[in-house]
mmCIF file with all atom_site columns, C-alpha atoms in Angstrom:
data_model
loop_
_atom_site.group_PDB
_atom_site.id
_atom_site.type_symbol
_atom_site.label_atom_id
_atom_site.label_alt_id
_atom_site.label_comp_id
_atom_site.label_asym_id
_atom_site.label_entity_id
_atom_site.label_seq_id
_atom_site.pdbx_PDB_ins_code
_atom_site.Cartn_x
_atom_site.Cartn_y
_atom_site.Cartn_z
_atom_site.occupancy
_atom_site.B_iso_or_equiv
_atom_site.pdbx_formal_charge
_atom_site.auth_seq_id
_atom_site.auth_comp_id
_atom_site.auth_asym_id
_atom_site.auth_atom_id
_atom_site.pdbx_PDB_model_num
ATOM 1   C CA . SER A 1 1   ? -35.825 3.775   15.232  1.00 0.00 ? 1328 SER A CA 1
ATOM 2   C CA . THR A 1 2   ? -34.806 6.558   13.035  1.00 0.00 ? 1329 THR A CA 1
ATOM 3   C CA . GLY A 1 3   ? -32.572 7.092   10.098  1.00 0.00 ? 1330 GLY A CA 1
ATOM 4   C CA . ALA A 1 4   ? -30.857 4.266   7.609   1.00 0.00 ? 1331 ALA A CA 1
ATOM 5   C CA . VAL A 1 5   ? -27.855 1.921   8.285   1.00 0.00 ? 1332 VAL A CA 1
ATOM 6   C CA . ARG A 1 6   ? -25.782 2.046   5.695   1.00 0.00 ? 1333 ARG A CA 1
ATOM 7   C CA . MET A 1 7   ? -25.164 -1.404  4.153   1.00 0.00 ? 1334 MET A CA 1
ATOM 8   C CA . GLN A 1 8   ? -21.962 -2.785  2.887   1.00 0.00 ? 1335 GLN A CA 1
ATOM 9   C CA . PRO A 1 9   ? -21.979 -3.245  -1.238  1.00 0.00 ? 1336 PRO A CA 1
ATOM 10  C CA . LYS A 1 10  ? -22.722 -6.725  -2.373  1.00 0.00 ? 1337 LYS A CA 1
ATOM 11  C CA . ALA A 1 11  ? -19.590 -8.477  -4.049  1.00 0.00 ? 1338 ALA A CA 1
ATOM 12  C CA . GLU A 1 12  ? -20.284 -7.755  -7.214  1.00 0.00 ? 1339 GLU A CA 1
ATOM 13  C CA . GLU A 1 13  ? -20.890 -3.868  -6.716  1.00 0.00 ? 1340 GLU A CA 1
ATOM 14  C CA . LEU A 1 14  ? -17.179 -3.699  -5.106  1.00 0.00 ? 1341 LEU A CA 1
ATOM 15  C CA . LYS A 1 15  ? -14.367 -2.497  -7.063  1.00 0.00 ? 1342 LYS A CA 1
ATOM 16  C CA . PHE A 1 16  ? -11.054 -0.808  -6.985  1.00 0.00 ? 1343 PHE A CA 1
ATOM 17  C CA . VAL A 1 17  ? -9.354  1.693   -9.370  1.00 0.00 ? 1344 VAL A CA 1
ATOM 18  C CA . THR A 1 18  ? -5.848  0.530   -11.363 1.00 0.00 ? 1345 THR A CA 1
ATOM 19  C CA . LYS A 1 19  ? -3.529  2.990   -12.697 1.00 0.00 ? 1346 LYS A CA 1
ATOM 20  C CA . ASN A 1 20  ? -3.751  1.501   -16.393 1.00 0.00 ? 1347 ASN A CA 1
ATOM 21  C CA . ASP A 1 21  ? -7.369  -0.238  -16.293 1.00 0.00 ? 1348 ASP A CA 1
ATOM 22  C CA . GLY A 1 22  ? -9.548  2.086   -14.403 1.00 0.00 ? 1349 GLY A CA 1
ATOM 23  C CA . TYR A 1 23  ? -12.068 -0.007  -12.285 1.00 0.00 ? 1350 TYR A CA 1
ATOM 24  C CA . VAL A 1 24  ? -11.522 -3.584  -11.475 1.00 0.00 ? 1351 VAL A CA 1
ATOM 25  C CA . HIS A 1 25  ? -13.636 -5.878  -9.696  1.00 0.00 ? 1352 HIS A CA 1
ATOM 26  C CA . ILE A 1 26  ? -12.262 -9.020  -7.199  1.00 0.00 ? 1353 ILE A CA 1
ATOM 27  C CA . HIS A 1 27  ? -12.841 -12.183 -9.032  1.00 0.00 ? 1354 HIS A CA 1
ATOM 28  C CA . PRO A 1 28  ? -15.615 -14.678 -7.975  1.00 0.00 ? 1355 PRO A CA 1
ATOM 29  C CA . SER A 1 29  ? -13.190 -17.336 -7.800  1.00 0.00 ? 1356 SER A CA 1
ATOM 30  C CA . SER A 1 30  ? -11.148 -15.118 -5.099  1.00 0.00 ? 1357 SER A CA 1
ATOM 31  C CA . VAL A 1 31  ? -10.954 -15.785 -1.489  1.00 0.00 ? 1358 VAL A CA 1
ATOM 32  C CA . ASN A 1 32  ? -11.697 -11.945 -1.232  1.00 0.00 ? 1359 ASN A CA 1
ATOM 33  C CA . TYR A 1 33  ? -14.740 -12.131 -3.261  1.00 0.00 ? 1360 TYR A CA 1
ATOM 34  C CA . GLN A 1 34  ? -17.365 -12.316 -0.779  1.00 0.00 ? 1361 GLN A CA 1
ATOM 35  C CA . THR A 1 35  ? -15.318 -9.719  1.811   1.00 0.00 ? 1362 THR A CA 1
ATOM 36  C CA . ARG A 1 36  ? -17.664 -6.707  1.512   1.00 0.00 ? 1363 ARG A CA 1
ATOM 37  C CA . HIS A 1 37  ? -15.296 -4.226  3.863   1.00 0.00 ? 1364 HIS A CA 1
ATOM 38  C CA . PHE A 1 38  ? -11.772 -3.493  3.811   1.00 0.00 ? 1365 PHE A CA 1
ATOM 39  C CA . GLU A 1 39  ? -9.579  -1.795  6.714   1.00 0.00 ? 1366 GLU A CA 1
ATOM 40  C CA . SER A 1 40  ? -7.658  -0.398  3.946   1.00 0.00 ? 1367 SER A CA 1
ATOM 41  C CA . PRO A 1 41  ? -8.643  0.937   0.368   1.00 0.00 ? 1368 PRO A CA 1
ATOM 42  C CA . TYR A 1 42  ? -5.785  -0.506  -1.170  1.00 0.00 ? 1369 TYR A CA 1
ATOM 43  C CA . LEU A 1 43  ? -5.191  -4.111  -2.390  1.00 0.00 ? 1370 LEU A CA 1
ATOM 44  C CA . VAL A 1 44  ? -1.902  -5.982  -3.738  1.00 0.00 ? 1371 VAL A CA 1
ATOM 45  C CA . TYR A 1 45  ? -2.860  -8.380  -6.496  1.00 0.00 ? 1372 TYR A CA 1
ATOM 46  C CA . HIS A 1 46  ? -0.868  -11.019 -8.405  1.00 0.00 ? 1373 HIS A CA 1
ATOM 47  C CA . GLU A 1 47  ? -3.060  -11.770 -11.368 1.00 0.00 ? 1374 GLU A CA 1
ATOM 48  C CA . LYS A 1 48  ? -5.408  -9.391  -13.366 1.00 0.00 ? 1375 LYS A CA 1
ATOM 49  C CA . ILE A 1 49  ? -7.620  -10.845 -16.177 1.00 0.00 ? 1376 ILE A CA 1
ATOM 50  C CA . LYS A 1 50  ? -10.170 -9.777  -18.467 1.00 0.00 ? 1377 LYS A CA 1
ATOM 51  C CA . THR A 1 51  ? -13.437 -11.352 -19.539 1.00 0.00 ? 1378 THR A CA 1
ATOM 52  C CA . SER A 1 52  ? -16.853 -9.639  -19.254 1.00 0.00 ? 1379 SER A CA 1
ATOM 53  C CA . ARG A 1 53  ? -14.824 -6.844  -17.557 1.00 0.00 ? 1380 ARG A CA 1
ATOM 54  C CA . VAL A 1 54  ? -11.362 -6.714  -15.753 1.00 0.00 ? 1381 VAL A CA 1
ATOM 55  C CA . PHE A 1 55  ? -10.870 -9.009  -12.530 1.00 0.00 ? 1382 PHE A CA 1
ATOM 56  C CA . ILE A 1 56  ? -8.172  -9.054  -10.079 1.00 0.00 ? 1383 ILE A CA 1
ATOM 57  C CA . ARG A 1 57  ? -6.963  -12.676 -8.242  1.00 0.00 ? 1384 ARG A CA 1
ATOM 58  C CA . ASP A 1 58  ? -4.833  -13.796 -5.431  1.00 0.00 ? 1385 ASP A CA 1
ATOM 59  C CA . CYS A 1 59  ? -5.343  -10.143 -3.820  1.00 0.00 ? 1386 CYS A CA 1
ATOM 60  C CA . SER A 1 60  ? -4.825  -9.058  -0.225  1.00 0.00 ? 1387 SER A CA 1
ATOM 61  C CA . MET A 1 61  ? -5.572  -5.778  1.684   1.00 0.00 ? 1388 MET A CA 1
ATOM 62  C CA . VAL A 1 62  ? -2.448  -3.531  2.350   1.00 0.00 ? 1389 VAL A CA 1
ATOM 63  C CA . SER A 1 63  ? -2.503  -0.713  5.133   1.00 0.00 ? 1390 SER A CA 1
ATOM 64  C CA . VAL A 1 64  ? -0.642  2.698   4.378   1.00 0.00 ? 1391 VAL A CA 1
ATOM 65  C CA . TYR A 1 65  ? 2.491   2.034   5.890   1.00 0.00 ? 1392 TYR A CA 1
ATOM 66  C CA . PRO A 1 66  ? 3.745   -1.486  4.106   1.00 0.00 ? 1393 PRO A CA 1
ATOM 67  C CA . LEU A 1 67  ? 2.348   0.059   0.709   1.00 0.00 ? 1394 LEU A CA 1
ATOM 68  C CA . VAL A 1 68  ? 4.217   3.250   1.573   1.00 0.00 ? 1395 VAL A CA 1
ATOM 69  C CA . LEU A 1 69  ? 7.824   1.588   2.787   1.00 0.00 ? 1396 LEU A CA 1
ATOM 70  C CA . LEU A 1 70  ? 7.370   -1.774  0.190   1.00 0.00 ? 1397 LEU A CA 1
ATOM 71  C CA . GLY A 1 71  ? 5.729   -0.437  -2.578  1.00 0.00 ? 1398 GLY A CA 1
ATOM 72  C CA . GLY A 1 72  ? 7.514   -0.038  -6.030  1.00 0.00 ? 1399 GLY A CA 1
ATOM 73  C CA . GLY A 1 73  ? 9.050   3.509   -7.490  1.00 0.00 ? 1400 GLY A CA 1
ATOM 74  C CA . GLN A 1 74  ? 10.117  6.384   -5.385  1.00 0.00 ? 1401 GLN A CA 1
ATOM 75  C CA . VAL A 1 75  ? 8.507   8.095   -2.254  1.00 0.00 ? 1402 VAL A CA 1
ATOM 76  C CA . HIS A 1 76  ? 8.508   11.888  -2.752  1.00 0.00 ? 1403 HIS A CA 1
ATOM 77  C CA . THR A 1 77  ? 7.301   14.462  -0.705  1.00 0.00 ? 1404 THR A CA 1
ATOM 78  C CA . GLN A 1 78  ? 5.423   17.774  -1.491  1.00 0.00 ? 1405 GLN A CA 1
ATOM 79  C CA . LEU A 1 79  ? 3.170   20.374  0.115   1.00 0.00 ? 1406 LEU A CA 1
ATOM 80  C CA . GLN A 1 80  ? -0.088  20.782  -1.704  1.00 0.00 ? 1407 GLN A CA 1
ATOM 81  C CA . GLN A 1 81  ? -2.686  23.310  -0.490  1.00 0.00 ? 1408 GLN A CA 1
ATOM 82  C CA . GLY A 1 82  ? -1.282  23.458  3.102   1.00 0.00 ? 1409 GLY A CA 1
ATOM 83  C CA . HIS A 1 83  ? -1.137  19.653  3.470   1.00 0.00 ? 1410 HIS A CA 1
ATOM 84  C CA . PHE A 1 84  ? 1.566   17.490  3.248   1.00 0.00 ? 1411 PHE A CA 1
ATOM 85  C CA . LEU A 1 85  ? 1.747   14.722  0.740   1.00 0.00 ? 1412 LEU A CA 1
ATOM 86  C CA . ILE A 1 86  ? 3.653   11.589  0.579   1.00 0.00 ? 1413 ILE A CA 1
ATOM 87  C CA . SER A 1 87  ? 3.411   10.360  -2.918  1.00 0.00 ? 1414 SER A CA 1
ATOM 88  C CA . LEU A 1 88  ? 4.089   7.077   -4.863  1.00 0.00 ? 1415 LEU A CA 1
ATOM 89  C CA . ASP A 1 89  ? 4.307   5.976   -8.328  1.00 0.00 ? 1416 ASP A CA 1
ATOM 90  C CA . ASP A 1 90  ? 4.598   9.464   -10.048 1.00 0.00 ? 1417 ASP A CA 1
ATOM 91  C CA . GLY A 1 91  ? 1.912   10.868  -7.525  1.00 0.00 ? 1418 GLY A CA 1
ATOM 92  C CA . TRP A 1 92  ? -0.736  8.494   -8.684  1.00 0.00 ? 1419 TRP A CA 1
ATOM 93  C CA . ILE A 1 93  ? -1.167  7.492   -4.940  1.00 0.00 ? 1420 ILE A CA 1
ATOM 94  C CA . ARG A 1 94  ? -0.956  9.937   -2.504  1.00 0.00 ? 1421 ARG A CA 1
ATOM 95  C CA . PHE A 1 95  ? -1.074  10.099  1.586   1.00 0.00 ? 1422 PHE A CA 1
ATOM 96  C CA . GLN A 1 96  ? -1.586  12.942  3.681   1.00 0.00 ? 1423 GLN A CA 1
ATOM 97  C CA . ALA A 1 97  ? 1.521   13.162  6.224   1.00 0.00 ? 1424 ALA A CA 1
ATOM 98  C CA . ALA A 1 98  ? 0.454   14.923  9.653   1.00 0.00 ? 1425 ALA A CA 1
ATOM 99  C CA . SER A 1 99  ? 3.638   17.341  9.230   1.00 0.00 ? 1426 SER A CA 1
ATOM 100 C CA . HIS A 1 100 ? 6.286   17.969  7.138   1.00 0.00 ? 1427 HIS A CA 1
ATOM 101 C CA . GLN A 1 101 ? 8.551   16.185  9.559   1.00 0.00 ? 1428 GLN A CA 1
ATOM 102 C CA . VAL A 1 102 ? 6.277   12.918  9.492   1.00 0.00 ? 1429 VAL A CA 1
ATOM 103 C CA . ALA A 1 103 ? 6.653   12.979  5.659   1.00 0.00 ? 1430 ALA A CA 1
ATOM 104 C CA . GLU A 1 104 ? 10.193  13.460  5.579   1.00 0.00 ? 1431 GLU A CA 1
ATOM 105 C CA . LEU A 1 105 ? 11.111  10.809  8.101   1.00 0.00 ? 1432 LEU A CA 1
ATOM 106 C CA . VAL A 1 106 ? 8.631   8.334   6.389   1.00 0.00 ? 1433 VAL A CA 1
ATOM 107 C CA . LYS A 1 107 ? 10.643  8.957   3.000   1.00 0.00 ? 1434 LYS A CA 1
ATOM 108 C CA . GLU A 1 108 ? 13.601  8.652   4.987   1.00 0.00 ? 1435 GLU A CA 1
ATOM 109 C CA . LEU A 1 109 ? 13.019  5.180   6.327   1.00 0.00 ? 1436 LEU A CA 1
ATOM 110 C CA . ARG A 1 110 ? 11.687  4.084   2.796   1.00 0.00 ? 1437 ARG A CA 1
ATOM 111 C CA . CYS A 1 111 ? 15.363  4.928   1.607   1.00 0.00 ? 1438 CYS A CA 1
ATOM 112 C CA . GLU A 1 112 ? 17.208  3.176   4.737   1.00 0.00 ? 1439 GLU A CA 1
ATOM 113 C CA . LEU A 1 113 ? 14.992  0.315   3.965   1.00 0.00 ? 1440 LEU A CA 1
ATOM 114 C CA . ASP A 1 114 ? 15.966  0.171   0.316   1.00 0.00 ? 1441 ASP A CA 1
ATOM 115 C CA . GLN A 1 115 ? 19.487  0.912   1.131   1.00 0.00 ? 1442 GLN A CA 1
ATOM 116 C CA . LEU A 1 116 ? 19.375  -2.222  3.818   1.00 0.00 ? 1443 LEU A CA 1
ATOM 117 C CA . LEU A 1 117 ? 17.726  -4.671  1.109   1.00 0.00 ? 1444 LEU A CA 1
ATOM 118 C CA . GLN A 1 118 ? 20.618  -3.520  -1.055  1.00 0.00 ? 1445 GLN A CA 1
ATOM 119 C CA . ASP A 1 119 ? 23.284  -4.050  1.148   1.00 0.00 ? 1446 ASP A CA 1
ATOM 120 C CA . LYS A 1 120 ? 21.704  -7.390  1.884   1.00 0.00 ? 1447 LYS A CA 1
ATOM 121 C CA . ILE A 1 121 ? 21.293  -8.506  -1.970  1.00 0.00 ? 1448 ILE A CA 1
ATOM 122 C CA . ARG A 1 122 ? 25.472  -7.670  -1.711  1.00 0.00 ? 1449 ARG A CA 1
ATOM 123 C CA . ASN A 1 123 ? 26.436  -9.519  1.364   1.00 0.00 ? 1450 ASN A CA 1
ATOM 124 C CA . PRO A 1 124 ? 24.042  -12.245 1.318   1.00 0.00 ? 1451 PRO A CA 1
ATOM 125 C CA . SER A 1 125 ? 24.980  -13.749 4.687   1.00 0.00 ? 1452 SER A CA 1
ATOM 126 C CA . MET A 1 126 ? 24.613  -10.620 6.707   1.00 0.00 ? 1453 MET A CA 1
ATOM 127 C CA . ASP A 1 127 ? 22.321  -11.035 9.648   1.00 0.00 ? 1454 ASP A CA 1
ATOM 128 C CA . LEU A 1 128 ? 19.811  -8.049  9.516   1.00 0.00 ? 1455 LEU A CA 1
ATOM 129 C CA . CYS A 1 129 ? 18.808  -9.115  12.794  1.00 0.00 ? 1456 CYS A CA 1
ATOM 130 C CA . VAL A 1 130 ? 22.437  -8.511  14.594  1.00 0.00 ? 1457 VAL A CA 1
ATOM 131 C CA . CYS A 1 131 ? 23.816  -5.961  12.409  1.00 0.00 ? 1458 CYS A CA 1
ATOM 132 C CA . PRO A 1 132 ? 23.232  -2.783  14.473  1.00 0.00 ? 1459 PRO A CA 1
ATOM 133 C CA . ARG A 1 133 ? 21.615  -0.506  11.839  1.00 0.00 ? 1460 ARG A CA 1
ATOM 134 C CA . GLY A 1 134 ? 19.641  -3.230  10.483  1.00 0.00 ? 1461 GLY A CA 1
ATOM 135 C CA . SER A 1 135 ? 18.475  -3.998  13.210  1.00 0.00 ? 1462 SER A CA 1
ATOM 136 C CA . ARG A 1 136 ? 17.301  -0.316  14.075  1.00 0.00 ? 1463 ARG A CA 1
ATOM 137 C CA . ILE A 1 137 ? 15.604  0.050   10.799  1.00 0.00 ? 1464 ILE A CA 1
ATOM 138 C CA . ILE A 1 138 ? 13.806  -3.420  10.922  1.00 0.00 ? 1465 ILE A CA 1
ATOM 139 C CA . GLY A 1 139 ? 12.643  -2.474  14.612  1.00 0.00 ? 1466 GLY A CA 1
ATOM 140 C CA . MET A 1 140 ? 11.434  0.912   13.886  1.00 0.00 ? 1467 MET A CA 1
ATOM 141 C CA . ILE A 1 141 ? 9.438   -0.713  10.620  1.00 0.00 ? 1468 ILE A CA 1
ATOM 142 C CA . VAL A 1 142 ? 7.746   -3.268  13.053  1.00 0.00 ? 1469 VAL A CA 1
ATOM 143 C CA . LYS A 1 143 ? 6.822   -0.775  15.241  1.00 0.00 ? 1470 LYS A CA 1
ATOM 144 C CA . LEU A 1 144 ? 5.558   1.667   12.842  1.00 0.00 ? 1471 LEU A CA 1
ATOM 145 C CA . VAL A 1 145 ? 3.368   -0.956  11.237  1.00 0.00 ? 1472 VAL A CA 1
ATOM 146 C CA . THR A 1 146 ? 1.988   -2.788  14.378  1.00 0.00 ? 1473 THR A CA 1
ATOM 147 C CA . THR A 1 147 ? 0.831   0.403   15.931  1.00 0.00 ? 1474 THR A CA 1
ATOM 148 C CA . GLN A 1 148 ? -0.371  2.123   13.101  1.00 0.00 ? 1475 GLN A CA 1
#
C-alpha cells in the first residue's frame, strides 16, 4: 500500500552499450525485442544494423563465466582500488573477483581452455572427454557455469 513498484523498461527503451557504437537497441524483429529483463547485462549478437538508430539482431544473453572463458581477446587481472578485477577486450569489460586467487584461477582456466582448443585444432581426432587433461578442464568449466 506504500511505495512504488519499479516498472521494467518498455522494449523500445531498453538499450545496451557497445565499444564502438555506444548505445544500441534490440531490433523490433528480434525474438528478444519484447524481453524486458535479462539476468545478465551482457548480450552477444550476430548482426548490427543502422537505420533510425543502431540495432542488434540475433542476440542472446550471456552470463559472466561463459563470457570470460569464451569471449575474444586476452584475459587480464589487476588490482584497482582494493578490488581484484578480471578484464577483457583491453579493459573495456571488467568483472570484480572475490579475491586475487579467484581472479588468477579464472584467468588460468581460460588459458588452459585456449590451449586445449588449440590442441584439438592440431589433432581433430582427439577425444576431449577421454583425454584426462581435457575431461578435467571441461568438467571444471561445466561445474563453474552450472553452479554460477
